[in-house]
Short mmCIF file of C-alpha atoms and ligand atoms in Angstrom, two decimals:
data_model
loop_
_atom_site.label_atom_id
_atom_site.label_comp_id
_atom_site.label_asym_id
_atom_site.label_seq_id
_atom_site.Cartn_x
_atom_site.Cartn_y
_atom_site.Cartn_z
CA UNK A 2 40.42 23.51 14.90
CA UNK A 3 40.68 27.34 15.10
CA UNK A 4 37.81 29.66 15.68
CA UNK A 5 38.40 33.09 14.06
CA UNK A 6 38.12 36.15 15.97
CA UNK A 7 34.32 37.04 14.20
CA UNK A 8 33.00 33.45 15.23
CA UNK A 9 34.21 33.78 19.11
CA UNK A 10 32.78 37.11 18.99
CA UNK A 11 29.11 35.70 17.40
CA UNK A 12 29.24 32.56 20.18
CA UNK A 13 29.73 35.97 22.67
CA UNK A 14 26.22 36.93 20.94
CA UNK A 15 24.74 33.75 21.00
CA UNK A 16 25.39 32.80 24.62
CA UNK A 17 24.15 36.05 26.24
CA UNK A 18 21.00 36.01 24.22
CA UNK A 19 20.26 32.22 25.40
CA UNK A 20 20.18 34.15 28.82
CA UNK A 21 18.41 37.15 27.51
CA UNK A 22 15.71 34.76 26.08
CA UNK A 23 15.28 32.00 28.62
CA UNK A 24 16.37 33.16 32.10
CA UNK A 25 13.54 35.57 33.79
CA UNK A 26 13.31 37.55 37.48
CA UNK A 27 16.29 38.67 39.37
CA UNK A 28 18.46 36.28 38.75
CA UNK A 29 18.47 37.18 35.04
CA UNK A 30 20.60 40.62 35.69
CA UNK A 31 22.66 38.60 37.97
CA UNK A 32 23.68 36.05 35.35
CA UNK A 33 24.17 38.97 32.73
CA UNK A 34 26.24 40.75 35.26
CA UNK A 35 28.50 37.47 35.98
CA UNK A 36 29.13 36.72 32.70
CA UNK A 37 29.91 40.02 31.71
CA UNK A 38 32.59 40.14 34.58
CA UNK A 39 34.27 37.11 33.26
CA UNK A 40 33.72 38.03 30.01
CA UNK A 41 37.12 38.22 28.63
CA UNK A 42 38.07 35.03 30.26
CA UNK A 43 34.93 32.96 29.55
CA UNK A 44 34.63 34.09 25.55
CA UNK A 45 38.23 32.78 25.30
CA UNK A 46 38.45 29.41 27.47
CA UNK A 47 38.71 26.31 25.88
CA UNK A 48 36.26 23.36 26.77
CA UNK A 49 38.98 20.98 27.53
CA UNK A 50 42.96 21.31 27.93
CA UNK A 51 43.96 18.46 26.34
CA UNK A 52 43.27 17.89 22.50
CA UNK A 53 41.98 14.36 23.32
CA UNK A 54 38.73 15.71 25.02
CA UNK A 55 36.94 18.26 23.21
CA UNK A 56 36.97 21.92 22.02
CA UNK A 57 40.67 22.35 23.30
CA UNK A 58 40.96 26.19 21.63
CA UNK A 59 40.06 29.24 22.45
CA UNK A 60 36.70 29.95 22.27
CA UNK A 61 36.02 26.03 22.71
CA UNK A 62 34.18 26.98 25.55
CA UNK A 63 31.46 29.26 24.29
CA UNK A 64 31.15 27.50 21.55
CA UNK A 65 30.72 23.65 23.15
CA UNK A 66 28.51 25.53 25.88
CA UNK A 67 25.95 26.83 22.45
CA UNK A 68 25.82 23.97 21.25
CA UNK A 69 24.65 22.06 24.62
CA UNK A 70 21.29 24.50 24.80
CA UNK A 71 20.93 23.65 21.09
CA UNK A 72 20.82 19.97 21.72
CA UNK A 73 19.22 20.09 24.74
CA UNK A 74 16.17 21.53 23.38
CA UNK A 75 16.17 19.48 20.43
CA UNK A 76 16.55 16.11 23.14
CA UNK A 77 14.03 17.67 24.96
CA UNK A 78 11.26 18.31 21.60
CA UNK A 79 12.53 14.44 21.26
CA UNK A 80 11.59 13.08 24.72
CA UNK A 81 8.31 15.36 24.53
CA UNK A 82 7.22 13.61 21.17
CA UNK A 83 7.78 10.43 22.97
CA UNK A 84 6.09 11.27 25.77
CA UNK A 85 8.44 11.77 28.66
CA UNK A 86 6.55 13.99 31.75
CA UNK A 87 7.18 17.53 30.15
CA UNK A 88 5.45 19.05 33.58
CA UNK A 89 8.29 17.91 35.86
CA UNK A 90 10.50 20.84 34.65
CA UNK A 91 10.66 23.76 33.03
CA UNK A 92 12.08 25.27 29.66
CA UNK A 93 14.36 27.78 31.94
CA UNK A 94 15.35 25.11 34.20
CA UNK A 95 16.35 23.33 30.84
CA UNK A 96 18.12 25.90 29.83
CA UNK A 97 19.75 27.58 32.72
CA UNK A 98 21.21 23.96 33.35
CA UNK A 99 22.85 24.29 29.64
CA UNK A 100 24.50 27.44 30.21
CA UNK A 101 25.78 26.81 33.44
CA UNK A 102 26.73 23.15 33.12
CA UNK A 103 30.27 22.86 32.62
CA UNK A 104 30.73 26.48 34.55
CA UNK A 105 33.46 24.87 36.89
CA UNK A 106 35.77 24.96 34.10
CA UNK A 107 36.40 28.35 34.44
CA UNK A 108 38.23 27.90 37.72
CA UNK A 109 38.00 30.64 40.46
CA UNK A 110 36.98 34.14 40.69
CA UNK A 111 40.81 34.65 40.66
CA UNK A 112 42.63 32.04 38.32
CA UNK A 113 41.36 30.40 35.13
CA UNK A 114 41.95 26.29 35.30
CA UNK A 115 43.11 26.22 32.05
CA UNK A 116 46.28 28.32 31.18
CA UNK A 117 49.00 28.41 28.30
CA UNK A 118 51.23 25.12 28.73
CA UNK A 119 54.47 26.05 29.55
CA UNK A 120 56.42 22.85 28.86
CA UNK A 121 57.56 23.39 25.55
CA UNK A 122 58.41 19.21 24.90
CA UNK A 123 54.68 18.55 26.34
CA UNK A 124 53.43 21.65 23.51
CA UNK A 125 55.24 20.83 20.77
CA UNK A 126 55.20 17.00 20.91
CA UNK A 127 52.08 16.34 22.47
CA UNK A 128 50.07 19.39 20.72
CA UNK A 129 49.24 20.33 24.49
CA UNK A 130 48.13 24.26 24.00
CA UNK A 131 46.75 24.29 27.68
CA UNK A 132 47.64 22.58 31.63
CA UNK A 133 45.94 22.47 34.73
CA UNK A 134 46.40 25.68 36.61
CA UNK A 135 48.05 24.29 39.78
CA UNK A 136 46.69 27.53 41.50
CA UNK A 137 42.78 26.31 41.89
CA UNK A 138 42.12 23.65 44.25
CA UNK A 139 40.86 20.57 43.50
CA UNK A 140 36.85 21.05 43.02
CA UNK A 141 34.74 18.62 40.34
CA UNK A 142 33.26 21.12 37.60
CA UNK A 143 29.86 20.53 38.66
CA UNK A 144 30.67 21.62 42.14
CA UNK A 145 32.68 24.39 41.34
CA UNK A 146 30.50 25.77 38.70
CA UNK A 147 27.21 25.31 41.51
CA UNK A 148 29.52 27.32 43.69
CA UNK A 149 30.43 29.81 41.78
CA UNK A 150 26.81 30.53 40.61
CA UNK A 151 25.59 30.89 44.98
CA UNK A 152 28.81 32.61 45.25
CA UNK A 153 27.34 35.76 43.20
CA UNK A 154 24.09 35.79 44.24
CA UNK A 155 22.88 33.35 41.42
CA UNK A 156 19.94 30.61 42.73
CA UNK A 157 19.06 27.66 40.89
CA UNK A 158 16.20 25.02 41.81
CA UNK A 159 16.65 22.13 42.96
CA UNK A 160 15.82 20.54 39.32
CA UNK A 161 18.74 22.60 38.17
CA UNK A 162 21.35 21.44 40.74
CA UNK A 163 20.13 17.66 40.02
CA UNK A 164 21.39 18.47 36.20
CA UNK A 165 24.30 20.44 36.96
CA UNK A 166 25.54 18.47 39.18
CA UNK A 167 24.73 14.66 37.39
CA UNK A 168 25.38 15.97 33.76
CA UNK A 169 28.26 13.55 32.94
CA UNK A 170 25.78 10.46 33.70
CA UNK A 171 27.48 7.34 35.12
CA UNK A 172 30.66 8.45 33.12
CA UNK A 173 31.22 10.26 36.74
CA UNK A 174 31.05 7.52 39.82
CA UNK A 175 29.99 10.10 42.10
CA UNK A 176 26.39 10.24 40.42
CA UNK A 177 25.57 6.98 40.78
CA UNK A 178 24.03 7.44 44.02
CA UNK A 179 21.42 9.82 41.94
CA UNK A 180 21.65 7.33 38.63
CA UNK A 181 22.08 3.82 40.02
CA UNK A 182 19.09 3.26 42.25
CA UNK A 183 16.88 0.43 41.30
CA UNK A 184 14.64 2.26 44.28
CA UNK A 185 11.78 4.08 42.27
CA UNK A 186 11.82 6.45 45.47
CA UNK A 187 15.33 7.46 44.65
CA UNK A 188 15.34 7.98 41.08
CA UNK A 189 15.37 11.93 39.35
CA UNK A 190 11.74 12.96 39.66
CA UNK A 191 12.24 14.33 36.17
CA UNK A 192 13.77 13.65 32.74
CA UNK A 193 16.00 16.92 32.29
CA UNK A 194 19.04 15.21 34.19
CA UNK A 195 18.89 12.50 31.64
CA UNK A 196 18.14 15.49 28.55
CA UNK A 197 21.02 17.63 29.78
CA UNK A 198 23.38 14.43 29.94
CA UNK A 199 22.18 13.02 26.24
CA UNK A 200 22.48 16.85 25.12
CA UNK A 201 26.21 17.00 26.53
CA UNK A 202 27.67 13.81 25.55
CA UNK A 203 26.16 14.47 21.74
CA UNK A 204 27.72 18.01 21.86
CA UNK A 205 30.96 16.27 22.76
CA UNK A 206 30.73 13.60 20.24
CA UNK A 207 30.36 15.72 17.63
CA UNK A 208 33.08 17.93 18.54
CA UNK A 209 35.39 15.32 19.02
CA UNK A 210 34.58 13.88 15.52
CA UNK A 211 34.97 17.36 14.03
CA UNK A 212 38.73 17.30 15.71
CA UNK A 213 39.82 14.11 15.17
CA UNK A 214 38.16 11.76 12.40
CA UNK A 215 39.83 13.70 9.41
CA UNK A 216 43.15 13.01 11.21
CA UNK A 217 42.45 9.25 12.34
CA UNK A 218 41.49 9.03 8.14
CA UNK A 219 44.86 10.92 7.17
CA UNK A 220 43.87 13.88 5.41
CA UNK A 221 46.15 15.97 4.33
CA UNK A 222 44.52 19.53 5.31
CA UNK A 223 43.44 18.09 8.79
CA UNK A 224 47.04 17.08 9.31
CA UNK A 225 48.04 20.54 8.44
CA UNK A 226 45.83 22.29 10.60
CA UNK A 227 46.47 19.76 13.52
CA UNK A 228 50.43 21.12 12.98
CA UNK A 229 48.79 24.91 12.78
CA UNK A 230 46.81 24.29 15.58
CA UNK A 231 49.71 23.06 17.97
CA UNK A 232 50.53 26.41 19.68
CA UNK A 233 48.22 29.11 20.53
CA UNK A 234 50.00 31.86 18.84
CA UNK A 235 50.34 30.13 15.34
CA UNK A 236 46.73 31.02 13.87
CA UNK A 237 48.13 34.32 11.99
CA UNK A 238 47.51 32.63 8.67
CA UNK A 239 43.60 32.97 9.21
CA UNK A 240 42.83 36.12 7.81
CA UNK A 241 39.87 38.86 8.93
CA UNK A 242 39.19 42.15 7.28
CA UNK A 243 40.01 44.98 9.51
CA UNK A 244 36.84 46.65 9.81
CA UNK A 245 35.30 42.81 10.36
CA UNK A 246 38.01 42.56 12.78
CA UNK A 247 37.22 45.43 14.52
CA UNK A 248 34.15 45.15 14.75
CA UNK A 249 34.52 41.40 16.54
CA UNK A 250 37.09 42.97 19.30
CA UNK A 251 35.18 46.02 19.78
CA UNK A 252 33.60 44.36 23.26
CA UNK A 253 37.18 43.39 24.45
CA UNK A 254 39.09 45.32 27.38
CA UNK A 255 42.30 43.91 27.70
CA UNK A 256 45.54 45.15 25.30
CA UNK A 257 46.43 41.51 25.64
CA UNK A 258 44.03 39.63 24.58
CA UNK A 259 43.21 42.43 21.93
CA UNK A 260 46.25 41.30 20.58
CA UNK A 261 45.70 37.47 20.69
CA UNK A 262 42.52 37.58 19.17
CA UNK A 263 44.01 40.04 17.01
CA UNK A 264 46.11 36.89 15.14
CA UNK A 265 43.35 34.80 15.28
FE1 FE2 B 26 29.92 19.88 28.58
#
């Protein structure tokens, strides 16, 4: 799966105007301002670093991260209908949780997690484009993407931290304590942990069957592309016009990554 340079640029669009839409008061300027720091670095992350997961390109991010809010207000229209409490949270809180939910991916203010593999058996054999950055400590995504948002100023409700932090459902053991309470005291006093988690794990789905089921079924074009999509410099064959191409990396600072969007 490659994105080309024009659709990581339109995901760009489409993520800041979720905040531009959805998130009010201060911390709307804050969020703009922290994305637009990380810009270069969060328009070009992949979801995942292993091809096995989900969205494991560049851009994957963005893109997986759009199409959480998208689902999550189509579960929530869903558990409205069928009468879930709609007055136990809010369409920002819905939202904000979207954006922000996988933020711990993008590591620390200093290093990305997710960097070029540099074993070249583990790239070419395994299709590995990406490894661990051994240069971020250990932190889960939810809490590193919670800290990173107080770290800047950012606040979120407590509604918001529930979701954030308990997005991956009981597929993460450390959320059973909010999950796995027969205790009517101790369960969520709202739905949007359960919308954010039914909004993820749909995203996912989805992107995992876009990756792999033409593969699993042996088609010839998917198999192809899986080859072209081994190595993170190897998308040259996609072509963009140059004013088109301009255009998409007109918002992008770096020479570098000028030039690796540039063979997208
Ligand atoms: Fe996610």
């Amino acid at each position: 799966m490659n994105l080309t340079a024009e659709q990581i640029q339109a995901n760009w669009e489409e993520f800041i105007s979720n905040i531009e839409t959805h998130i009010n008061g201060d911390r709307k300027q804050k969020l703009l301002d922290f994305y637009n720091k990380y810009q270069e670095r969060i328009m070009l992350m992949p979801a995942a670093h292993k091809k096995e997961y989900h969205n494991s390109f560049p851009g994957g991010y963005v893109e997986h991260v759009n199409r959480v809010v998208r689902c999550a207000m189509k579960q929530c229209n869903l558990w409205a209908e069928e009468g879930a409490d709609m007055t136990t949270f809010t369409r920002e809180e819905l939202v904000f949780s979207a954006i922000n939910h996988d933020l711990g991916k993008m590591g620390d203010e200093e290093n990305e997690s997710y960097i070029p593999q540099t074993d070249k058996w583990r790239k070419e054999k395994l299709g590995e484009d990406y490894m661990f950055n051994t240069k971020v400590p250990f932190a889960s995504v939810p809490d590193r993407g919670l800290f990173m948002l107080q770290s800047h100023g950012i606040q979120y409700t407590f509604n918001e931290m529930l979701a954030i932090q308990t997005h991956d459902g009981l597929y993460d053991e450390a959320n059973k304590k909010y999950l796995f309470s027969y205790m009517p005291e101790q369960k969520p006093r709202t739905s949007l942990p359960f919308i954010l988690h039914q909004a993820d794990l749909m995203a996912a789905r989805i992107e995992f069957e876009r990756e792999w089921l033409p593969k699993l079924r042996g088609e010839k074009d998917s198999l192809d592309g899986q080859k072209k999509n081994f190595t993170l410099g190897s998308n040259a064959n996609v072509k963009s016009t140059p004013s088109t191409k301009s255009k998409a990396l007109g918002s992008i600072k770096s020479e570098g990554l000028k030039n690796m969007l540039d063979n997208l």
